[in-house]
Coordinates of C-alpha atoms in Angstrom, one line a residue:
M54 CA 0.0 0.0 0.0
D55 CA 1.4 3.4 -1.0
L56 CA 1.4 5.7 2.0
A57 CA 2.7 8.8 0.2
F58 CA 2.9 9.8 -3.5
I59 CA 2.5 12.8 -5.8
P60 CA -1.0 12.9 -7.2
S61 CA -1.6 13.6 -10.9
P62 CA -4.4 16.0 -12.0
S63 CA -7.6 14.2 -12.9
V64 CA -7.9 16.4 -16.1
G65 CA -5.3 18.4 -18.0
V66 CA -7.8 20.8 -19.5
V67 CA -10.5 23.1 -18.0
H68 CA -13.2 24.6 -20.2
L69 CA -14.0 28.2 -19.8
G70 CA -17.2 28.2 -21.8
P71 CA -16.2 27.1 -25.3
I72 CA -12.6 28.0 -24.7
P73 CA -10.3 25.1 -23.5
L74 CA -7.6 26.1 -21.0
R75 CA -4.9 23.4 -21.2
G76 CA -2.3 23.0 -18.4
Y77 CA 0.4 21.9 -20.9
A78 CA 0.0 25.1 -22.9
F79 CA 0.0 27.3 -19.8
C80 CA 3.3 25.7 -18.6
I81 CA 4.9 26.4 -22.0
I82 CA 3.7 30.0 -22.1
I83 CA 4.8 30.8 -18.5
G84 CA 8.1 29.2 -19.2
V85 CA 8.6 31.4 -22.3
F86 CA 7.7 34.6 -20.3
V87 CA 10.1 33.7 -17.4
G88 CA 12.9 32.9 -19.9
V89 CA 12.5 36.3 -21.7
W90 CA 12.2 38.2 -18.4
L91 CA 15.5 36.8 -17.0
G92 CA 17.2 37.1 -20.4
N93 CA 16.2 40.7 -20.6
K94 CA 17.7 41.5 -17.2
R95 CA 21.0 39.8 -18.1
W96 CA 21.1 41.5 -21.5
I97 CA 20.8 44.9 -19.8
Q98 CA 23.6 43.9 -17.4
R99 CA 25.8 43.1 -20.4
G100 CA 25.2 46.5 -21.9
G101 CA 22.2 46.0 -24.2
R102 CA 18.9 47.8 -24.5
S103 CA 15.8 46.8 -22.6
G104 CA 13.3 45.0 -24.9
T105 CA 15.9 43.6 -27.3
V106 CA 15.6 40.1 -26.0
A107 CA 11.8 40.1 -26.4
D108 CA 12.1 41.5 -29.9
I109 CA 14.4 38.7 -30.9
A110 CA 12.2 36.1 -29.1
V111 CA 9.4 37.0 -31.5
W112 CA 11.5 35.2 -34.1
A113 CA 13.0 32.5 -31.8
V114 CA 9.9 31.2 -30.0
P115 CA 7.8 30.3 -33.1
F116 CA 10.8 28.7 -34.7
G117 CA 11.5 26.8 -31.5
L118 CA 7.9 25.5 -31.3
V119 CA 8.0 24.3 -34.8
G120 CA 11.4 22.7 -34.3
G121 CA 10.4 20.9 -31.1
R122 CA 7.3 19.5 -32.8
L123 CA 9.2 18.4 -35.8
Y124 CA 11.8 16.5 -33.7
H125 CA 9.0 14.8 -31.8
V126 CA 7.0 13.8 -34.9
I127 CA 10.1 12.5 -36.7
T128 CA 11.5 10.5 -33.8
T129 CA 8.1 9.2 -32.8
Y130 CA 6.3 8.9 -36.2
E131 CA 4.2 5.8 -35.5
P132 CA 1.2 7.6 -34.0
Y133 CA 1.0 9.9 -37.0
F134 CA 2.3 8.1 -40.1
G135 CA 2.6 4.5 -38.9
E136 CA 0.0 1.8 -39.3
N137 CA -3.4 3.2 -38.2
G138 CA -1.8 6.5 -37.6
H139 CA -3.5 9.9 -37.8
P140 CA -1.4 12.5 -39.7
L141 CA -3.5 15.4 -38.6
D142 CA -2.7 14.7 -35.0
A143 CA 0.9 15.9 -35.7
F144 CA -0.5 19.5 -35.4
K145 CA -2.1 18.9 -32.0
V146 CA 0.8 20.5 -30.0
W147 CA -1.5 21.0 -27.0
E148 CA -1.6 17.2 -26.4
G149 CA 2.1 17.2 -25.7
G150 CA 5.1 16.2 -27.7
L151 CA 7.9 18.9 -28.0
G152 CA 11.4 17.7 -28.3
I153 CA 13.8 20.1 -26.6
W154 CA 16.6 19.2 -29.1
G155 CA 14.6 20.4 -32.1
A156 CA 13.2 23.4 -30.1
V157 CA 16.7 24.7 -29.3
A158 CA 18.1 23.9 -32.8
L159 CA 15.4 25.6 -34.8
G160 CA 14.9 28.3 -32.2
A161 CA 18.6 29.2 -32.6
V162 CA 17.8 29.8 -36.3
G163 CA 15.0 32.2 -35.5
A164 CA 17.3 33.9 -32.9
W165 CA 20.0 34.2 -35.6
I166 CA 17.6 36.0 -37.9
G167 CA 16.5 38.4 -35.2
C168 CA 20.1 39.1 -34.2
R169 CA 21.1 39.9 -37.8
R170 CA 18.2 42.3 -38.2
R171 CA 19.4 44.1 -35.0
G172 CA 23.1 43.9 -35.7
I173 CA 23.7 41.9 -32.5
P174 CA 26.3 39.1 -32.1
M175 CA 24.4 35.9 -31.7
P176 CA 26.8 34.3 -29.1
A177 CA 26.3 37.3 -26.8
Y178 CA 22.6 36.9 -27.1
A179 CA 22.7 33.2 -26.4
D180 CA 24.9 33.8 -23.3
A181 CA 22.3 36.2 -21.9
L182 CA 19.4 33.9 -22.6
A183 CA 21.0 30.6 -21.3
P184 CA 19.8 30.6 -17.7
G185 CA 16.4 31.8 -18.8
L186 CA 16.1 28.8 -21.1
A187 CA 16.9 26.4 -18.3
L188 CA 14.2 28.0 -16.0
G189 CA 11.7 28.0 -18.9
Q190 CA 12.3 24.3 -19.4
A191 CA 11.9 23.7 -15.6
I192 CA 8.4 25.3 -15.8
G193 CA 7.5 23.7 -19.1
R194 CA 8.1 20.2 -17.7
W195 CA 5.1 20.5 -15.5
G196 CA 3.0 20.3 -18.6
N197 CA 4.0 16.6 -18.6
W198 CA 2.5 16.3 -15.2
F199 CA -0.8 17.7 -16.4
N200 CA -0.8 15.2 -19.3
Q201 CA 0.3 12.3 -17.2
E202 CA 3.1 11.5 -19.6
L203 CA 6.9 10.8 -19.7
Y204 CA 7.1 9.3 -16.3
G205 CA 9.8 6.8 -15.1
K206 CA 10.0 3.3 -13.9
P207 CA 7.6 1.9 -11.2
T208 CA 8.6 2.8 -7.6
D209 CA 7.2 3.0 -4.1
L210 CA 9.3 5.9 -3.0
P211 CA 7.4 8.6 -1.0
W212 CA 7.8 11.0 -3.9
A213 CA 6.4 8.6 -6.4
L214 CA 4.0 9.9 -9.1
K215 CA 0.5 8.5 -9.1
I216 CA -0.6 7.7 -12.6
S217 CA -4.2 6.7 -13.4
S218 CA -5.0 3.9 -15.9
D219 CA -6.2 4.7 -19.4
P220 CA -6.8 1.5 -21.5
A221 CA -7.5 3.7 -24.6
I222 CA -3.9 4.6 -24.8
G223 CA -2.5 1.6 -23.0
R224 CA -1.6 3.5 -19.8
V225 CA -1.3 1.3 -16.8
G226 CA -2.1 2.8 -13.4
G227 CA 0.4 2.8 -10.5
T228 CA 3.2 4.8 -8.9
Y229 CA 6.2 5.8 -11.0
H230 CA 9.3 7.9 -10.8
P231 CA 8.4 11.5 -11.5
T232 CA 11.0 12.2 -14.2
F233 CA 9.3 15.5 -15.0
L234 CA 10.1 16.6 -11.5
Y235 CA 13.7 15.3 -11.7
E236 CA 14.2 17.3 -14.8
C237 CA 12.6 20.4 -13.4
L238 CA 14.9 20.4 -10.4
W239 CA 17.9 19.6 -12.6
C240 CA 17.1 22.6 -14.9
I241 CA 16.9 24.9 -11.9
G242 CA 20.3 23.7 -10.8
V243 CA 21.6 24.3 -14.4
A244 CA 20.3 27.9 -14.3
A245 CA 22.0 28.6 -11.0
L246 CA 25.3 27.0 -12.3
V247 CA 25.4 29.2 -15.4
I248 CA 24.6 32.4 -13.5
W249 CA 27.4 31.6 -11.0
A250 CA 30.0 30.6 -13.6
D251 CA 29.2 33.6 -15.7
K252 CA 29.8 36.0 -12.8
R253 CA 32.9 34.1 -11.6
F254 CA 34.7 33.6 -14.9
R255 CA 33.0 36.3 -17.1
L256 CA 32.0 33.8 -19.8
G257 CA 31.6 35.3 -23.2
H258 CA 31.4 34.4 -27.0
G259 CA 28.7 31.7 -26.4
R260 CA 30.5 29.9 -23.6
A261 CA 27.7 30.5 -21.0
F262 CA 25.2 28.9 -23.5
A263 CA 27.6 26.0 -24.1
L264 CA 27.8 25.4 -20.3
Y265 CA 24.0 25.4 -20.2
V266 CA 23.8 22.8 -23.0
A267 CA 26.5 20.6 -21.5
A268 CA 25.0 20.7 -18.0
Y269 CA 21.5 20.0 -19.2
C270 CA 22.6 17.1 -21.4
A271 CA 24.4 15.5 -18.4
G272 CA 21.2 15.4 -16.5
R273 CA 19.0 14.5 -19.4
A274 CA 21.0 11.4 -20.1
W275 CA 20.3 9.7 -16.8
I276 CA 16.7 11.0 -16.5
E277 CA 16.0 9.7 -20.1
Y278 CA 17.4 6.3 -19.1
M279 CA 14.7 6.0 -16.3
R280 CA 11.7 6.6 -18.6
V281 CA 9.5 3.8 -19.7
D282 CA 7.5 5.4 -22.6
E283 CA 8.0 4.0 -26.1
A284 CA 11.1 5.2 -27.9
H285 CA 13.5 4.0 -30.6
H286 CA 16.7 2.3 -29.3
I287 CA 20.2 2.2 -30.8
L288 CA 22.7 -0.3 -29.4
G289 CA 20.4 -0.8 -26.4
L290 CA 20.1 2.9 -25.5
R291 CA 17.2 5.2 -26.1
L292 CA 17.6 7.7 -29.0
N293 CA 17.4 10.7 -26.7
V294 CA 20.2 9.3 -24.6
W295 CA 22.5 9.1 -27.6
T296 CA 21.4 12.7 -28.6
A297 CA 22.3 13.9 -25.1
L298 CA 25.7 12.3 -25.1
I299 CA 26.6 13.6 -28.6
V300 CA 25.4 17.2 -27.8
F301 CA 27.3 17.1 -24.5
V302 CA 30.6 16.3 -26.2
L303 CA 30.0 19.0 -28.8
A304 CA 29.3 21.6 -26.1
I305 CA 32.4 20.7 -24.2
V306 CA 34.6 20.9 -27.3
Y307 CA 33.1 24.4 -28.0
L308 CA 33.9 25.5 -24.5
V309 CA 37.5 24.5 -24.8
V310 CA 38.1 25.8 -28.3
S311 CA 36.3 29.0 -27.8
A312 CA 38.3 29.9 -24.7
K313 CA 41.5 29.6 -26.7
V314 CA 40.3 31.3 -29.9
A315 CA 38.3 34.2 -28.3
P316 CA 39.2 34.6 -24.6
G317 CA 37.3 37.1 -22.4
R318 CA 33.9 38.6 -23.0
E319 CA 32.5 41.0 -25.6
E320 CA 32.8 44.6 -24.7
V321 CA 30.0 45.8 -26.9
V322 CA 26.9 43.6 -27.3
E323 CA 24.5 46.1 -28.9
P324 CA 25.7 49.0 -31.0
G325 CA 24.8 52.4 -29.5
A326 CA 23.3 51.0 -26.3
L327 CA 26.1 52.2 -24.0
E328 CA 26.2 55.7 -25.6
E329 CA 22.4 56.0 -25.3
R330 CA 22.5 54.9 -21.6
A331 CA 25.3 57.4 -20.9
A332 CA 23.4 60.2 -22.5
Q333 CA 20.3 59.4 -20.5
E334 CA 22.3 59.3 -17.2
R335 CA 24.0 62.6 -18.1
A336 CA 20.6 64.2 -18.9
A337 CA 19.2 63.0 -15.6
R338 CA 22.2 64.3 -13.7
D339 CA 22.0 67.7 -15.4
G340 CA 18.3 67.9 -14.7
A341 CA 19.0 67.2 -11.0
E342 CA 21.7 69.8 -10.8
A343 CA 19.5 72.4 -12.5
E344 CA 16.7 71.7 -10.1
G345 CA 19.1 72.0 -7.1
A346 CA 20.4 75.4 -8.5
G347 CA 16.8 76.6 -8.9
D348 CA 16.0 75.8 -5.3
G349 CA 19.1 77.6 -4.1
K350 CA 18.2 80.7 -6.1
V351 CA 14.7 80.8 -4.6
S352 CA 16.2 80.5 -1.1
M353 CA 18.6 83.4 -1.7
E354 CA 15.7 85.6 -3.0
K355 CA 13.7 84.9 0.1
A356 CA 16.7 85.7 2.4
A357 CA 17.2 89.1 0.5
D358 CA 13.5 90.0 1.0
G359 CA 13.6 89.1 4.6
T360 CA 10.9 86.6 4.1
A361 CA 12.9 83.5 4.7
E362 CA 11.5 81.4 7.5
K363 CA 13.4 79.2 9.9
P364 CA 12.5 75.7 9.2
D365 CA 12.7 74.7 12.8
A366 CA 10.3 77.4 14.1
K367 CA 7.0 76.2 15.4
P368 CA 3.7 78.1 15.9
E369 CA 3.6 77.3 19.6
E370 CA 7.2 78.6 20.2
A371 CA 6.4 81.8 18.4
A372 CA 3.3 82.4 20.5
D373 CA 5.2 81.8 23.7
A374 CA 7.9 84.2 22.6
A375 CA 5.3 86.9 22.0
V376 CA 3.7 86.4 25.5
A377 CA 7.2 86.6 27.1
A378 CA 8.0 89.8 25.3
E379 CA 4.9 91.7 26.5
P380 CA 6.2 92.3 30.2
A381 CA 9.5 93.5 28.9
A382 CA 7.8 96.0 26.6
D383 CA 5.6 97.3 29.4
A384 CA 8.6 97.7 31.7
T385 CA 10.5 99.7 29.1
A386 CA 7.5 102.0 28.5
S387 CA 7.2 102.7 32.3
A388 CA 10.8 103.5 32.6
T389 CA 10.6 106.1 29.8
A390 CA 7.6 107.8 31.4
D391 CA 9.3 108.1 34.8
D392 CA 12.4 109.7 33.3
A393 CA 10.2 112.3 31.5
D394 CA 8.4 113.3 34.8
S395 CA 11.6 113.6 36.9
G396 CA 12.9 116.5 34.7
D397 CA 16.3 115.0 34.3
A398 CA 16.1 115.3 30.6
K399 CA 18.6 117.9 29.2
P400 CA 17.4 120.7 27.0
A401 CA 18.3 120.6 23.4
G402 CA 21.5 122.4 22.6
S403 CA 23.0 122.1 26.1
G404 CA 25.8 119.9 25.0
S405 CA 29.4 121.3 24.6
N406 CA 30.6 122.0 21.0
K407 CA 34.1 123.2 22.0
K408 CA 37.0 121.7 20.1
S409 CA 40.2 120.7 22.1

């Protein structure tokens, strides 16, 4: 008897009237927004303009979705073009089936087009986007949880994933390894690794992106090995395991060769961005100085007119001072009157005008 497990949602879609809201699609969309948001922050830190990452993502994301779907359909063609297959189902992306390898490969083509249109070096853009891609994948993997797909081998661990049976698609109910969760956590770790390494070693010229690819492939290989869904095998290994191993080697080779050919980091990632930012900062500084000079001029004019007020003066203190001054004024007036009555005042002109 299983005492603890991760439950799966009973349905992967909620209907809002005639509009279906699919959990898989929501996870992909949220992952894209998080990836672009983090990529934009890193791009600005590298010296680029805000919004450039999103402008290029307009090219990269559609290409990536098409590439991911193509990779899935080509490597798992039986449900679509095999015996009793349904070719039109190849367009039903919302039902799941996006290969990350095809998404990154064709998405890179879209990003390259966007970078060329903006005059931006593609490696610098890839470096800025790398941790965001990893976080986007971490969120997107929860779409597999909504669809109850791509789980691992049977297990009775406390964090096992509860899968419901579905004879229509040959799904056997039980508790399995939550490989979607393993990959989610691994991708979060990859994002943290790339951010740390980029700050520590100032990675440039595509090396941060290569580190992301290598680290992701290292985790994907063992996670893929745990899965039990249908897949093509080559020499006893799943096709995606071979893909992860080959791409891992290529990423490591790029890291080593790039560090020798182009050490350091790009000084300029977007033409004119640094000059534009410096001009904005200079304008803001000049505006602040002008405002400060204006305040000083007003203070000087008030002081010249005798209308300047002490900032620390309070109405209560002014009233007390007026009350205290009244007895002193009365005493002075009385003393003057007494002197006048005593006749001690000297007549005018009685003073001596003799020169010595």
